XYZ file of C-alpha atoms in Angstrom:
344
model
C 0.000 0.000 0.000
C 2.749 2.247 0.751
C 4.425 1.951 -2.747
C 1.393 3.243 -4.278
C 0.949 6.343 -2.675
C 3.462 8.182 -4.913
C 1.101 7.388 -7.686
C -2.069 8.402 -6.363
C -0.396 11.676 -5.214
C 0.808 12.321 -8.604
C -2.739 11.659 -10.105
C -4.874 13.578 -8.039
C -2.416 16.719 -8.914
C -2.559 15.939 -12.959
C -6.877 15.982 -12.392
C -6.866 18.604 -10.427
C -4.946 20.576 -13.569
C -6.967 19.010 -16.254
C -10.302 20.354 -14.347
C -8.979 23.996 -12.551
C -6.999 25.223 -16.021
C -9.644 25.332 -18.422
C -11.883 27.233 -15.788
C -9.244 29.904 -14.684
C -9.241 30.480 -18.549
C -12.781 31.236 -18.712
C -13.414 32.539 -15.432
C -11.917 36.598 -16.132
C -14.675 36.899 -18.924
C -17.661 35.120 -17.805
C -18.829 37.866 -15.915
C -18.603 40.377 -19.275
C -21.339 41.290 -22.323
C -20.166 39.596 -25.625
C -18.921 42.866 -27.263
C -17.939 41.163 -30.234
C -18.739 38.526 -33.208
C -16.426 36.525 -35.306
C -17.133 37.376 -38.803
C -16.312 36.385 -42.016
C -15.372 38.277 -45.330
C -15.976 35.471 -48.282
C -16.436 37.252 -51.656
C -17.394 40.348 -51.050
C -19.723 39.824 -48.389
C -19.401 39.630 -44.837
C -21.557 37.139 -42.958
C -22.377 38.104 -39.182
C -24.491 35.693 -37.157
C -25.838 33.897 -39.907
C -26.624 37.048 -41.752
C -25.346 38.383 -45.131
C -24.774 41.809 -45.846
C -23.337 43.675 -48.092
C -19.523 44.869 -47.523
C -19.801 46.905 -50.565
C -21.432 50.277 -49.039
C -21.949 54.315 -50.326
C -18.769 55.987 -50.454
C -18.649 58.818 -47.464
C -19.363 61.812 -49.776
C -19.611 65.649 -48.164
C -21.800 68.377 -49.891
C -20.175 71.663 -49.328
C -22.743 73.963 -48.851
C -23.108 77.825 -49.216
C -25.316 79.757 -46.737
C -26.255 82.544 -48.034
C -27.792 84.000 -44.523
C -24.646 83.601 -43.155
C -22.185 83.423 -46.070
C -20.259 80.306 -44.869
C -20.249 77.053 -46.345
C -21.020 74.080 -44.053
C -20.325 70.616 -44.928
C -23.023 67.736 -44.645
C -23.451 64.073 -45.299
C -24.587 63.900 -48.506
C -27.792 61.576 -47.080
C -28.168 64.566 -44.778
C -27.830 67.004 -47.255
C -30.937 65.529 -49.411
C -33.079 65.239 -46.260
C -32.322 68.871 -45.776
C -33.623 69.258 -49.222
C -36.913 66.928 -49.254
C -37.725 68.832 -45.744
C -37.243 72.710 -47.671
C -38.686 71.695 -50.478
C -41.683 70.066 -50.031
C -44.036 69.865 -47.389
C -43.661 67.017 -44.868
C -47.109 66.600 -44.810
C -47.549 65.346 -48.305
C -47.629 61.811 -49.363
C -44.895 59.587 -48.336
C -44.374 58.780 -52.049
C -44.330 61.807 -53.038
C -41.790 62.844 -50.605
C -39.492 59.385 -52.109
C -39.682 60.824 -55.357
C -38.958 64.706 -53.958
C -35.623 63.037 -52.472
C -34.891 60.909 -55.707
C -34.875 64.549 -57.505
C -32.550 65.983 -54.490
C -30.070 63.477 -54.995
C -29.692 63.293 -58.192
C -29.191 66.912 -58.642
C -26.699 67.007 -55.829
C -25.003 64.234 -57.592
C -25.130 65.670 -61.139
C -23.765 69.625 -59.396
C -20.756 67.022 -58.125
C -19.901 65.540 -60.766
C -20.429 68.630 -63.196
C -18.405 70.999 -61.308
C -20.657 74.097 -62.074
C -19.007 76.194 -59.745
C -20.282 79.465 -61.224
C -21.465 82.342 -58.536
C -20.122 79.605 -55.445
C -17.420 80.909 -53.677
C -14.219 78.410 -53.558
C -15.319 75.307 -51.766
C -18.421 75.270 -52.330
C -20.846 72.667 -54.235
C -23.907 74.089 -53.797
C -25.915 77.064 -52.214
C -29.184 76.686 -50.036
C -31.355 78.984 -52.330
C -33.658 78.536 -55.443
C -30.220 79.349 -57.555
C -29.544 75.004 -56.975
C -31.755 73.575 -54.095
C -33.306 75.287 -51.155
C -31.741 73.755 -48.244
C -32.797 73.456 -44.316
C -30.281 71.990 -41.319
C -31.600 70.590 -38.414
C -31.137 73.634 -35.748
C -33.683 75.408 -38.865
C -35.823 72.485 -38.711
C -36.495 72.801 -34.997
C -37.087 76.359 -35.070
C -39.343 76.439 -38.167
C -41.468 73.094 -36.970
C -41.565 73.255 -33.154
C -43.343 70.636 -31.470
C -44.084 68.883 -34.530
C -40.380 68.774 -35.892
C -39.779 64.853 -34.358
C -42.541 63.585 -36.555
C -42.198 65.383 -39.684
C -38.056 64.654 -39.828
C -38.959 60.924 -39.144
C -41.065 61.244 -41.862
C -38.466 62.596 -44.205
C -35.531 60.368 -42.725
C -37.992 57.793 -43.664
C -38.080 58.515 -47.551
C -34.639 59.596 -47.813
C -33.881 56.154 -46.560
C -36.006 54.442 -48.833
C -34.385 55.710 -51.956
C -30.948 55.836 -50.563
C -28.284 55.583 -52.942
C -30.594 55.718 -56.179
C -30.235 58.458 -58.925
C -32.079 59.028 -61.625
C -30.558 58.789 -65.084
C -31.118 58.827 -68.631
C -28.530 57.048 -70.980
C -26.229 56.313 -67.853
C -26.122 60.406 -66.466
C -27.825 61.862 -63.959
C -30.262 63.614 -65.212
C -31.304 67.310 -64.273
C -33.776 66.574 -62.236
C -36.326 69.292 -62.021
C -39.042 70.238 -60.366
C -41.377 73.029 -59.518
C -44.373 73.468 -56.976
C -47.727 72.987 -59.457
C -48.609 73.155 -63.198
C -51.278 75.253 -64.858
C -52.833 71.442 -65.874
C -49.432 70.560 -67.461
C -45.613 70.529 -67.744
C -43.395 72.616 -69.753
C -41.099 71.231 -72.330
C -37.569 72.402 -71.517
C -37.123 73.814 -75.051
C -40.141 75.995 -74.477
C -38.476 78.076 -71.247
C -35.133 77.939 -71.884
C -33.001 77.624 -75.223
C -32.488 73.718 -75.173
C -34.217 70.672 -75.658
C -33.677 67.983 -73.105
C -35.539 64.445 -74.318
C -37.003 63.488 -70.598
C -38.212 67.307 -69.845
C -41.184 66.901 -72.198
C -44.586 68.394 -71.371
C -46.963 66.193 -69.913
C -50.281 66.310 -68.782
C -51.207 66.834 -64.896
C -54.506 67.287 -63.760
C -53.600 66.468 -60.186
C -52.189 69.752 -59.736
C -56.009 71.427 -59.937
C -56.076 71.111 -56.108
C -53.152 72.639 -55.159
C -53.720 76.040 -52.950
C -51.410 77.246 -55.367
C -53.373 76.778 -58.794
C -54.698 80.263 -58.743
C -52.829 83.852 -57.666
C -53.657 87.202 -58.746
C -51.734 90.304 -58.341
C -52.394 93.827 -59.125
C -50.046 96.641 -60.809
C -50.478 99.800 -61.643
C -50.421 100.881 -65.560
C -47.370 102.925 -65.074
C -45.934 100.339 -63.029
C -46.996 97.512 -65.615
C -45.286 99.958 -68.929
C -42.617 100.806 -67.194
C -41.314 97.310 -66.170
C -42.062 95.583 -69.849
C -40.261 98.854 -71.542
C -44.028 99.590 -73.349
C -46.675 102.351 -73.873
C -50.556 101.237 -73.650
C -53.060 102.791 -75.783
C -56.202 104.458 -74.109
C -58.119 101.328 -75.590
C -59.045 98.393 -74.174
C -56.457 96.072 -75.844
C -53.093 95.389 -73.969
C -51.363 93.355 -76.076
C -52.203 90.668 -78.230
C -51.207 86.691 -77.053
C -49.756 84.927 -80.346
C -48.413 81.710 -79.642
C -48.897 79.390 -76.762
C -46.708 76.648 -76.112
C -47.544 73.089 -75.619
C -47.405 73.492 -71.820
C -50.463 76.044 -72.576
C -48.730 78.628 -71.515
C -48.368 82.305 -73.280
C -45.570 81.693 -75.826
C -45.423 85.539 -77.222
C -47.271 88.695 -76.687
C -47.156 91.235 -79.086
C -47.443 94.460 -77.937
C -47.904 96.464 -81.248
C -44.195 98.065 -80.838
C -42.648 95.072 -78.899
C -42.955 91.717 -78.374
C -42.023 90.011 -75.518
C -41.739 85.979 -74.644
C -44.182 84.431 -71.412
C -41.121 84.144 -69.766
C -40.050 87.469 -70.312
C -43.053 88.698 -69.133
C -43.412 86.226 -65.829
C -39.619 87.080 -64.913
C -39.656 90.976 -65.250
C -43.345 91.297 -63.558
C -42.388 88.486 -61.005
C -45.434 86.344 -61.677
C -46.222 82.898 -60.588
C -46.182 81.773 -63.641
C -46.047 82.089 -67.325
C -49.464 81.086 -67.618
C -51.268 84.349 -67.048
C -53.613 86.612 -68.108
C -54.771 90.327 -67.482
C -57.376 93.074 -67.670
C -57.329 96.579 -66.588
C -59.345 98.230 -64.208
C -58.686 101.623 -63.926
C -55.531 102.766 -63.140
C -54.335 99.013 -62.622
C -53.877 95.489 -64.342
C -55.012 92.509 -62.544
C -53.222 90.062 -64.134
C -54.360 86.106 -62.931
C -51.869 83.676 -63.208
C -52.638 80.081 -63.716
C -50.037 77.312 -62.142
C -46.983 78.069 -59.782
C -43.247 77.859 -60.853
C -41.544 77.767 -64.374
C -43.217 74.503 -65.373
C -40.686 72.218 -66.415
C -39.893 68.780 -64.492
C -41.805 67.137 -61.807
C -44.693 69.058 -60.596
C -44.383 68.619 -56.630
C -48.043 68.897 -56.003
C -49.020 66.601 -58.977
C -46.520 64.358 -57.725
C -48.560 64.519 -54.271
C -51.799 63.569 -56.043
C -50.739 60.793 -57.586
C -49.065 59.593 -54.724
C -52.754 60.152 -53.033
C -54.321 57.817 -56.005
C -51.890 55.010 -55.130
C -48.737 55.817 -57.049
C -45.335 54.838 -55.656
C -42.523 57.116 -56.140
C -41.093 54.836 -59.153
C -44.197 55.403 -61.502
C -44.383 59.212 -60.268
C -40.748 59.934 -61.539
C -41.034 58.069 -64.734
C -43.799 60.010 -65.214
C -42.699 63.331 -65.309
C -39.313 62.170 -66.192
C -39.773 60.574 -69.524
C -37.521 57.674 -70.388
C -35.364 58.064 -67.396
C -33.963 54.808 -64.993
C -33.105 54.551 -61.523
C -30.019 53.173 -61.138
C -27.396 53.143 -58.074
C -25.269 56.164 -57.574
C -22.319 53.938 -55.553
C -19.937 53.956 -59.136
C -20.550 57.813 -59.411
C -19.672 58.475 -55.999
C -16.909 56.070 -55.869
C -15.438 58.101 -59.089
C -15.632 61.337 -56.964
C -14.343 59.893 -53.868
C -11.361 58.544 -55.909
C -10.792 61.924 -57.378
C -10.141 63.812 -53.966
C-alpha cells in the first residue's frame, strides 16, 4: 500500500490541472457582455451571425454647402444634405411617395452639381448654395425652429423617404439627369425647349390634372399701368387692348405677346413682372392690371403637387418619376460616388 501512494499523489495533482486550467481560462470573462462577433469576409460579403450583408457600401461623400444668410459654407453628409432638401422643399405633410420621389430629384441633382463641377457664382469650396439658384436647403437647428413641437414627426417622416431611396439616382442614358421640379402646373408641364433655349428628351410636357387642387393653382396680383409699362419697356393705348397673345406653347402657356411696338416671350413677361407663372392673363381696371396667373413655378420637371396627387391615387414614387421624367432609370449612384471619392 505504501508503494502506491506516490502514484495516487501524482494523479490527483494531474486531475486537479486538467479540471482547474480550463476554468481559470474562462473565469476573467464570464462575468462580461459579448462585445464582439467573429465574422467572415468570403467574396465580397461579410456574414455576421448567420446574416449576409453587403460589404460593398456608399462611399462617405460631403456636400459643401453655401449659406447665403450667413455666407459660410457648411459641410453635410450627402444623405443629410438631401433630407435637408426633401424637408425645404416640399411639405412634410404630403404623401410619403411623393416625398421618395422629392428626395430621388434631391439626390440626383446634388449628384449631377458634383460631378459637373458648375461652380459658377459659389465661392471656392463650395458645391452648392441653399437657395432657389440650386436647391433650397434646411439643417436641423432650422428644422427645430421652423417646426416646433411637430419637428420629431415630420423629420422621421423625411428620414424615412430619404432612406427608402438611398443611394438611387435618376438617369437617362447612364447620367444623372437634371432633375427638375417646380411646386404645381397650370394642368401641365413645360417642355424644356419651351423656357429655356435647349431641348432635353425626358423634360417633355406632360399632362397633370392632379395639380387642380393645389392652394397654389390660382394667384392674382395687381399693378399699376405705369408700373406695368414701365417694367415691360411699353406704352398702352387708351383702348381696351393690352397686347395681343400669339403663340402658346404646348405646356399652354403664353408663348409671345405682341405688344404692337414690342414683343415680348411668357417668360419674359413672368420674370420681369415676377409672376407665378407664365401662364397668365390680365385686364385693366382703372388705373391698374389685374393680371391672374394660372399654375406656380416655371413649369418644367416634376410638378411637386401633382406628384402629391398621384401619390394620393396610389402611385409609388417609381411610376411618379417616370412620369414626369420621360424615359429616365433609376439606377445606383455607388460607381458615381466612388469616381468622386477617388478623385479627392
Amino acid at each position: 500500500m505504501k508503494a502506491i501512494k506516490p502514484f495516487i499523489a501524482l494523479f490527483i495533482a494531474a486531475a486537479f490541472v486538467l479540471i482547474m486550467v480550463p476554468a481559470l481560462l474562462v473565469l476573467p470573462f464570464s462575468g462580461k457582455e459579448e462585445n464582439g462577433r467573429l465574422s467572415q469576409h468570403l467574396d465580397g460579403q461579410v456574414r455576421q451571425e448567420g446574416k449576409k450583408v453587403n460589404a460593398i457600401s456608399e462611399p462617405a461623400i460631403e456636400v459643401s454647402v453655401y449659406r447665403a444668410q450667413s455666407r459660410q459654407i457648411q459641410k453635410f453628409p450627402l444623405e443629410s444634405y438631401v433630407a435637408g432638401v426633401v424637408a425645404a422643399e416640399m411639405p412634410a405633410d404630403f404623401k410619403i411617395e411623393a416625398l421618395k420621389a422629392q428626395a430621388l430629384t434631391a439626390r440626383t441633382y446634388i449628384v449631377n452639381q458634383l460631378m459637373t463641377h458648375d461652380k459658377a457664382g459659389l465661392p471656392d469650396g463650395a458645391d452648392v448654395s441653399d437657395t432657389i439658384k440650386h436647391q433650397v436647403f434646411r439643417n436641423d437647428v432650422e428644422l427645430k425652429k421652423e417646426w416646433g413641437s411637430q419637428y420629431k414627426d415630420k423629420l422621421s417622416k423625411i428620414t424615412k423617404a430619404v432612406a427608402a431611396t438611398s443611394g438611387q439616382i435618376l438617369t437617362y442614358n447612364g447620367k444623372p439627369i437634371q432633375a427638375l421640379f417646380f411646386s404645381t402646373s397650370n394642368g401641365y408641364t413645360e417642355n424644356s425647349e419651351d423656357y429655356w433655349s435647349s431641348s432635353i428628351p425626358y423634360l417633355k410636357s406632360v399632362s397633370s390634372p392632379w395639380d387642380k387642387s393645389s392652394p397654389k393653382f390660382y394667384y392674382k396680383k395687381t399693378i399699376p399701368v405705369s408700373e406695368f409699362e414701365r417694367k415691360l419697356g411699353i406704352h398702352l393705348s387708351s383702348g381696351n387692348a393690352i397686347g395681343t397673345v400669339t403663340k402658346r406653347t404646348p405646356g399652354k402657356r403664353v408663348g409671345t405677346v405682341d405688344f404692337g411696338n414690342k414683343k415680348l416671350t411668357g417668360k419674359q413677361i413672368r420674370e420681369t413682372l415676377d409672376l407665378k407663372s407664365s401662364d397668365f392673363e390680365w385686364v385693366r381696371k382703372g388705373s391698374d392690371i389685374v393680371i391672374t396667373t394660372k399654375g406656380f413655378g416655371h413649369g418644367v420637371g416634376m410638378s411637386q403637387y401633382g406628384a402629391n396627387g398621384m401619390a394620393e391615387q396610389g402611385k409609388d414614387y417609381k411610376s411618379i418619376v417616370k412620369y414626369y421624367y420621360r424615359g429616365v432609370e433609376i439606377q445606383s449612384s455607388n460607381n458615381l460616388l466612388h469616381t468622386l471619392t477617388a478623385r479627392k
